[in-house]
PDB file of C-alpha atoms in Angstrom:
ATOM      1  CA  MET A 280      66.265-103.358 -31.437  1.00  0.00           C
ATOM      2  CA  ASP A 281      68.897-105.066 -29.306  1.00  0.00           C
ATOM      3  CA  PHE A 282      71.548-102.364 -28.854  1.00  0.00           C
ATOM      4  CA  GLU A 283      74.078-104.650 -27.179  1.00  0.00           C
ATOM      5  CA  GLU A 284      74.383-106.840 -30.246  1.00  0.00           C
ATOM      6  CA  ASN A 285      74.355-104.037 -32.803  1.00  0.00           C
ATOM      7  CA  ALA A 286      77.986-102.965 -33.420  1.00  0.00           C
ATOM      8  CA  GLN A 287      76.754 -99.683 -34.888  1.00  0.00           C
ATOM      9  CA  HIS A 288      75.564 -98.658 -31.413  1.00  0.00           C
ATOM     10  CA  GLN A 289      78.654 -99.338 -29.339  1.00  0.00           C
ATOM     11  CA  VAL A 290      81.082 -96.818 -27.928  1.00  0.00           C
ATOM     12  CA  LYS A 291      84.405 -96.865 -29.798  1.00  0.00           C
ATOM     13  CA  LEU A 292      86.716 -94.462 -28.045  1.00  0.00           C
ATOM     14  CA  LYS A 293      89.667 -95.372 -30.257  1.00  0.00           C
ATOM     15  CA  GLU A 294      87.776 -93.508 -33.021  1.00  0.00           C
ATOM     16  CA  PHE A 295      87.738 -90.265 -30.982  1.00  0.00           C
ATOM     17  CA  ASN A 296      89.563 -87.462 -32.746  1.00  0.00           C
ATOM     18  CA  SER A 297      89.954 -84.319 -30.644  1.00  0.00           C
ATOM     19  CA  GLY A 298      90.887 -82.357 -33.743  1.00  0.00           C
ATOM     20  CA  VAL A 299      87.513 -82.706 -35.477  1.00  0.00           C
ATOM     21  CA  GLY A 300      86.165 -79.160 -35.591  1.00  0.00           C
ATOM     22  CA  TYR A 301      88.055 -78.117 -32.452  1.00  0.00           C
ATOM     23  CA  VAL A 302      90.769 -75.473 -32.291  1.00  0.00           C
ATOM     24  CA  ARG A 303      92.783 -75.453 -29.068  1.00  0.00           C
ATOM     25  CA  GLY A 304      93.986 -71.910 -29.711  1.00  0.00           C
ATOM     26  CA  ALA A 305      97.644 -72.442 -28.803  1.00  0.00           C
ATOM     27  CA  GLY A 306     100.590 -74.549 -29.827  1.00  0.00           C
ATOM     28  CA  VAL A 307     102.282 -77.268 -27.797  1.00  0.00           C
ATOM     29  CA  LEU A 308     105.020 -74.927 -26.512  1.00  0.00           C
ATOM     30  CA  LYS A 309     102.553 -72.315 -25.254  1.00  0.00           C
ATOM     31  CA  GLU A 310     100.358 -74.958 -23.610  1.00  0.00           C
ATOM     32  CA  SER A 311     103.368 -76.609 -21.969  1.00  0.00           C
ATOM     33  CA  ALA A 312     104.660 -73.280 -20.663  1.00  0.00           C
ATOM     34  CA  TRP A 313     101.192 -72.453 -19.320  1.00  0.00           C
ATOM     35  CA  TYR A 314     100.962 -75.759 -17.435  1.00  0.00           C
ATOM     36  CA  ILE A 315     104.270 -75.055 -15.701  1.00  0.00           C
ATOM     37  CA  ILE A 316     103.210 -71.498 -14.787  1.00  0.00           C
ATOM     38  CA  LYS A 317      99.798 -72.759 -13.645  1.00  0.00           C
ATOM     39  CA  MET A 318     101.331 -75.413 -11.381  1.00  0.00           C
ATOM     40  CA  ILE A 319     103.695 -72.943  -9.727  1.00  0.00           C
ATOM     41  CA  PHE A 320     101.573 -69.800  -9.389  1.00  0.00           C
ATOM     42  CA  PHE A 321      97.898 -70.814  -9.673  1.00  0.00           C
ATOM     43  CA  LEU A 322      97.511 -74.352  -8.265  1.00  0.00           C
ATOM     44  CA  SER A 323      99.765 -73.544  -5.334  1.00  0.00           C
ATOM     45  CA  ALA A 324      98.330 -72.814  -1.885  1.00  0.00           C
ATOM     46  CA  LEU A 325     100.736 -69.864  -1.627  1.00  0.00           C
ATOM     47  CA  PRO A 326      98.926 -66.512  -1.888  1.00  0.00           C
ATOM     48  CA  TYR A 327     100.774 -64.940  -4.826  1.00  0.00           C
ATOM     49  CA  PRO A 328      99.749 -61.309  -5.498  1.00  0.00           C
ATOM     50  CA  TYR A 329      96.592 -60.878  -7.583  1.00  0.00           C
ATOM     51  CA  ARG A 330      98.255 -58.358  -9.884  1.00  0.00           C
ATOM     52  CA  PHE A 331     101.011 -60.832 -10.664  1.00  0.00           C
ATOM     53  CA  LYS A 332      98.486 -63.547 -11.517  1.00  0.00           C
ATOM     54  CA  ARG A 333      96.590 -61.100 -13.717  1.00  0.00           C
ATOM     55  CA  PHE A 334      99.862 -60.236 -15.484  1.00  0.00           C
ATOM     56  CA  LEU A 335     100.588 -63.927 -16.131  1.00  0.00           C
ATOM     57  CA  LEU A 336      97.091 -64.557 -17.496  1.00  0.00           C
ATOM     58  CA  LYS A 337      97.416 -61.570 -19.850  1.00  0.00           C
ATOM     59  CA  LEU A 338     100.819 -62.850 -20.945  1.00  0.00           C
ATOM     60  CA  PHE A 339      99.096 -66.073 -22.036  1.00  0.00           C
ATOM     61  CA  GLY A 340      96.314 -64.302 -23.915  1.00  0.00           C
ATOM     62  CA  ALA A 341      93.543 -63.724 -21.358  1.00  0.00           C
ATOM     63  CA  LYS A 342      91.563 -60.498 -21.572  1.00  0.00           C
ATOM     64  CA  MET A 343      91.641 -59.046 -18.066  1.00  0.00           C
ATOM     65  CA  GLY A 344      89.936 -56.084 -16.433  1.00  0.00           C
ATOM     66  CA  GLU A 345      90.985 -54.316 -13.238  1.00  0.00           C
ATOM     67  CA  ASN A 346      90.652 -55.306  -9.556  1.00  0.00           C
ATOM     68  CA  ILE A 347      90.469 -59.066 -10.095  1.00  0.00           C
ATOM     69  CA  VAL A 348      90.938 -61.274  -7.040  1.00  0.00           C
ATOM     70  CA  ILE A 349      92.232 -64.765  -7.843  1.00  0.00           C
ATOM     71  CA  LYS A 350      92.611 -66.870  -4.722  1.00  0.00           C
ATOM     72  CA  PRO A 351      95.058 -69.819  -4.412  1.00  0.00           C
ATOM     73  CA  ARG A 352      94.516 -73.181  -6.133  1.00  0.00           C
ATOM     74  CA  VAL A 353      92.485 -71.806  -9.054  1.00  0.00           C
ATOM     75  CA  ASN A 354      92.721 -74.066 -12.118  1.00  0.00           C
ATOM     76  CA  ILE A 355      92.415 -72.195 -15.407  1.00  0.00           C
ATOM     77  CA  HIS A 356      92.746 -74.640 -18.274  1.00  0.00           C
ATOM     78  CA  MET A 357      93.406 -72.286 -21.212  1.00  0.00           C
ATOM     79  CA  PRO A 358      93.881 -68.577 -20.436  1.00  0.00           C
ATOM     80  CA  TRP A 359      93.701 -67.657 -24.129  1.00  0.00           C
ATOM     81  CA  HIS A 360      90.005 -68.674 -23.958  1.00  0.00           C
ATOM     82  CA  LEU A 361      89.279 -66.434 -20.948  1.00  0.00           C
ATOM     83  CA  SER A 362      87.827 -62.940 -20.677  1.00  0.00           C
ATOM     84  CA  ILE A 363      87.256 -61.316 -17.269  1.00  0.00           C
ATOM     85  CA  GLY A 364      85.738 -57.883 -16.580  1.00  0.00           C
ATOM     86  CA  ASN A 365      86.406 -55.509 -13.687  1.00  0.00           C
ATOM     87  CA  ASP A 366      85.984 -56.129  -9.961  1.00  0.00           C
ATOM     88  CA  VAL A 367      85.739 -59.929 -10.114  1.00  0.00           C
ATOM     89  CA  TRP A 368      86.358 -62.384  -7.268  1.00  0.00           C
ATOM     90  CA  ILE A 369      87.470 -65.956  -7.992  1.00  0.00           C
ATOM     91  CA  GLY A 370      87.560 -68.157  -4.885  1.00  0.00           C
ATOM     92  CA  GLU A 371      89.869 -70.972  -3.864  1.00  0.00           C
ATOM     93  CA  GLU A 372      89.849 -74.173  -5.909  1.00  0.00           C
ATOM     94  CA  VAL A 373      87.635 -72.783  -8.660  1.00  0.00           C
ATOM     95  CA  TYR A 374      88.071 -74.791 -11.874  1.00  0.00           C
ATOM     96  CA  LEU A 375      87.602 -73.097 -15.239  1.00  0.00           C
ATOM     97  CA  LEU A 376      87.662 -75.877 -17.828  1.00  0.00           C
ATOM     98  CA  ASN A 377      87.643 -73.488 -20.740  1.00  0.00           C
ATOM     99  CA  LEU A 378      88.290 -75.559 -23.847  1.00  0.00           C
ATOM    100  CA  VAL A 379      86.321 -72.786 -25.573  1.00  0.00           C
ATOM    101  CA  PRO A 380      85.668 -69.249 -24.273  1.00  0.00           C
ATOM    102  CA  ILE A 381      84.472 -68.396 -20.798  1.00  0.00           C
ATOM    103  CA  THR A 382      83.391 -64.767 -20.516  1.00  0.00           C
ATOM    104  CA  ILE A 383      83.011 -63.272 -17.044  1.00  0.00           C
ATOM    105  CA  GLY A 384      81.396 -59.839 -16.744  1.00  0.00           C
ATOM    106  CA  ASN A 385      81.957 -57.076 -14.185  1.00  0.00           C
ATOM    107  CA  ASP A 386      81.279 -57.439 -10.449  1.00  0.00           C
ATOM    108  CA  VAL A 387      81.030 -61.231 -10.617  1.00  0.00           C
ATOM    109  CA  CYS A 388      81.766 -63.504  -7.662  1.00  0.00           C
ATOM    110  CA  ILE A 389      82.727 -67.154  -8.250  1.00  0.00           C
ATOM    111  CA  SER A 390      82.922 -68.947  -4.904  1.00  0.00           C
ATOM    112  CA  GLN A 391      85.126 -71.791  -3.704  1.00  0.00           C
ATOM    113  CA  ARG A 392      85.194 -75.030  -5.687  1.00  0.00           C
ATOM    114  CA  ALA A 393      82.816 -73.849  -8.390  1.00  0.00           C
ATOM    115  CA  PHE A 394      83.325 -75.724 -11.663  1.00  0.00           C
ATOM    116  CA  LEU A 395      82.686 -73.963 -14.976  1.00  0.00           C
ATOM    117  CA  CYS A 396      82.868 -76.669 -17.651  1.00  0.00           C
ATOM    118  CA  THR A 397      82.758 -75.790 -21.365  1.00  0.00           C
ATOM    119  CA  GLY A 398      83.734 -79.333 -22.387  1.00  0.00           C
ATOM    120  CA  ASN A 399      81.342 -82.072 -23.380  1.00  0.00           C
ATOM    121  CA  HIS A 400      81.124 -85.108 -25.631  1.00  0.00           C
ATOM    122  CA  ASP A 401      78.416 -86.226 -28.039  1.00  0.00           C
ATOM    123  CA  TYR A 402      77.354 -89.413 -26.266  1.00  0.00           C
ATOM    124  CA  ARG A 403      75.100 -90.379 -29.199  1.00  0.00           C
ATOM    125  CA  LYS A 404      78.153 -90.918 -31.433  1.00  0.00           C
ATOM    126  CA  PRO A 405      80.266 -94.031 -30.845  1.00  0.00           C
ATOM    127  CA  SER A 406      83.433 -91.913 -31.145  1.00  0.00           C
ATOM    128  CA  MET A 407      82.220 -89.455 -28.446  1.00  0.00           C
ATOM    129  CA  ASP A 408      83.276 -86.372 -30.462  1.00  0.00           C
ATOM    130  CA  TYR A 409      83.599 -83.040 -28.672  1.00  0.00           C
ATOM    131  CA  ARG A 410      80.584 -80.759 -28.455  1.00  0.00           C
ATOM    132  CA  ASN A 411      82.050 -77.939 -26.415  1.00  0.00           C
ATOM    133  CA  GLN A 412      80.147 -74.694 -25.859  1.00  0.00           C
ATOM    134  CA  PRO A 413      81.113 -71.357 -24.268  1.00  0.00           C
ATOM    135  CA  ILE A 414      79.933 -70.078 -20.886  1.00  0.00           C
ATOM    136  CA  ILE A 415      78.947 -66.482 -20.111  1.00  0.00           C
ATOM    137  CA  LEU A 416      78.581 -65.030 -16.607  1.00  0.00           C
ATOM    138  CA  ASN A 417      76.828 -61.672 -16.904  1.00  0.00           C
ATOM    139  CA  ASP A 418      77.513 -58.622 -14.724  1.00  0.00           C
ATOM    140  CA  GLY A 419      76.706 -58.881 -11.027  1.00  0.00           C
ATOM    141  CA  CYS A 420      76.064 -62.612 -10.853  1.00  0.00           C
ATOM    142  CA  TRP A 421      77.223 -64.825  -8.006  1.00  0.00           C
ATOM    143  CA  VAL A 422      78.146 -68.450  -8.591  1.00  0.00           C
ATOM    144  CA  GLY A 423      78.065 -70.071  -5.146  1.00  0.00           C
ATOM    145  CA  ALA A 424      80.431 -72.606  -3.613  1.00  0.00           C
ATOM    146  CA  SER A 425      80.606 -76.012  -5.328  1.00  0.00           C
ATOM    147  CA  VAL A 426      78.290 -74.966  -8.173  1.00  0.00           C
ATOM    148  CA  PHE A 427      78.532 -76.733 -11.544  1.00  0.00           C
ATOM    149  CA  VAL A 428      77.930 -74.579 -14.638  1.00  0.00           C
ATOM    150  CA  GLY A 429      77.724 -76.638 -17.821  1.00  0.00           C
ATOM    151  CA  PRO A 430      78.546 -75.989 -21.476  1.00  0.00           C
ATOM    152  CA  GLY A 431      76.470 -73.408 -23.318  1.00  0.00           C
ATOM    153  CA  VAL A 432      75.119 -71.743 -20.163  1.00  0.00           C
ATOM    154  CA  THR A 433      74.617 -67.998 -19.855  1.00  0.00           C
ATOM    155  CA  VAL A 434      74.025 -66.883 -16.262  1.00  0.00           C
ATOM    156  CA  GLY A 435      71.730 -63.852 -16.222  1.00  0.00           C
ATOM    157  CA  LYS A 436      72.696 -60.416 -14.948  1.00  0.00           C
ATOM    158  CA  ASN A 437      72.658 -60.164 -11.137  1.00  0.00           C
ATOM    159  CA  THR A 438      71.574 -63.792 -10.767  1.00  0.00           C
ATOM    160  CA  VAL A 439      72.639 -65.947  -7.813  1.00  0.00           C
ATOM    161  CA  ILE A 440      73.325 -69.665  -8.167  1.00  0.00           C
ATOM    162  CA  ALA A 441      73.176 -70.974  -4.593  1.00  0.00           C
ATOM    163  CA  ALA A 442      75.844 -73.305  -3.208  1.00  0.00           C
ATOM    164  CA  GLY A 443      75.861 -76.791  -4.703  1.00  0.00           C
ATOM    165  CA  GLY A 444      73.600 -75.866  -7.623  1.00  0.00           C
ATOM    166  CA  VAL A 445      73.831 -77.543 -11.014  1.00  0.00           C
ATOM    167  CA  VAL A 446      73.136 -75.265 -13.984  1.00  0.00           C
ATOM    168  CA  THR A 447      72.861 -76.850 -17.425  1.00  0.00           C
ATOM    169  CA  SER A 448      70.722 -74.245 -19.204  1.00  0.00           C
ATOM    170  CA  THR A 449      70.653 -70.475 -19.464  1.00  0.00           C
ATOM    171  CA  THR A 450      69.234 -68.603 -16.466  1.00  0.00           C
ATOM    172  CA  GLU A 451      67.058 -65.534 -16.097  1.00  0.00           C
ATOM    173  CA  ALA A 452      68.335 -62.239 -14.657  1.00  0.00           C
ATOM    174  CA  ASN A 453      67.885 -60.933 -11.092  1.00  0.00           C
ATOM    175  CA  VAL A 454      66.750 -64.215  -9.536  1.00  0.00           C
ATOM    176  CA  ILE A 455      68.069 -66.905  -7.188  1.00  0.00           C
ATOM    177  CA  TYR A 456      68.545 -70.486  -8.404  1.00  0.00           C
ATOM    178  CA  LYS A 457      69.031 -73.478  -6.090  1.00  0.00           C
ATOM    179  CA  GLY A 458      69.351 -77.228  -6.428  1.00  0.00           C
ATOM    180  CA  ASN A 459      70.051 -79.944  -8.953  1.00  0.00           C
ATOM    181  CA  PRO A 460      68.810 -79.084 -11.460  1.00  0.00           C
ATOM    182  CA  ALA A 461      68.940 -75.433 -10.430  1.00  0.00           C
ATOM    183  CA  LEU A 462      65.443 -73.947 -10.287  1.00  0.00           C
ATOM    184  CA  ILE A 463      64.242 -70.419  -9.514  1.00  0.00           C
ATOM    185  CA  LYS A 464      63.633 -69.953  -5.780  1.00  0.00           C
ATOM    186  CA  GLY A 465      62.884 -66.231  -5.738  1.00  0.00           C
ATOM    187  CA  ASN A 466      63.954 -62.741  -6.711  1.00  0.00           C
ATOM    188  CA  ARG A 467      67.402 -61.541  -5.767  1.00  0.00           C
ATOM    189  CA  TRP A 468      66.325 -58.042  -4.802  1.00  0.00           C
ATOM    190  CA  ARG A 469      63.764 -57.272  -2.111  1.00  0.00           C
ATOM    191  CA  VAL A 470      61.380 -54.544  -3.151  1.00  0.00           C
TER     192      VAL A 470
END
C-alpha cells in the first residue's frame, strides 16, 4: 500500500482535540496563577527557601511530604498532579511534565536536568490524540543527571538510573540501569 497517496494515513494535526478523554485538573485561572508563580519562584535561578516552595506547591494542590529539597530552575507543569514523599531531592533544571500524576516516593533523588515526561501522542492516529500515562518513582531510587523517564514507567525501589539513561518501560528493584535504552548493568547493593 502506498501510504503517501492514501489520505487515510496522513497526519492531520488540525483534528487534534486535547479534550478527548483528558482532564487537566484545574481551570484557566488556577493554571494561569500557577504559571506566574512558577516563573517567579521555581524557574528562577534565585535559591528561594525549600519550605516556601513546598508551601506554594501545596497551595496549588500537590501532596507534599517533609524535608523536600527543590533546587532552582525546576519546572513543574501541574502541581495538582504531583505527589512527593519525605526526604526527596530535586536537582536544578529538573522538568516534571506531569499532564497526569507523577508519584515520587520517600528518599528519592532526581538529579540535574532529568526529564520525567507523562505526555505522549498516539502517532498511529492522524489526529495524534493524547495517550498520557503516569510515572511512579518508588522509595530509594535515584534518577541520574539528564535521564529521560517516559510515560507509564515505574522505577523500582532502590533502583539507580545512571546519568543520560533513557527509560521507557518499568524497571526492576535494587539494580542499576544505564544507557539508551536503559539496560540492567548490575545490582545496586554489594553483598
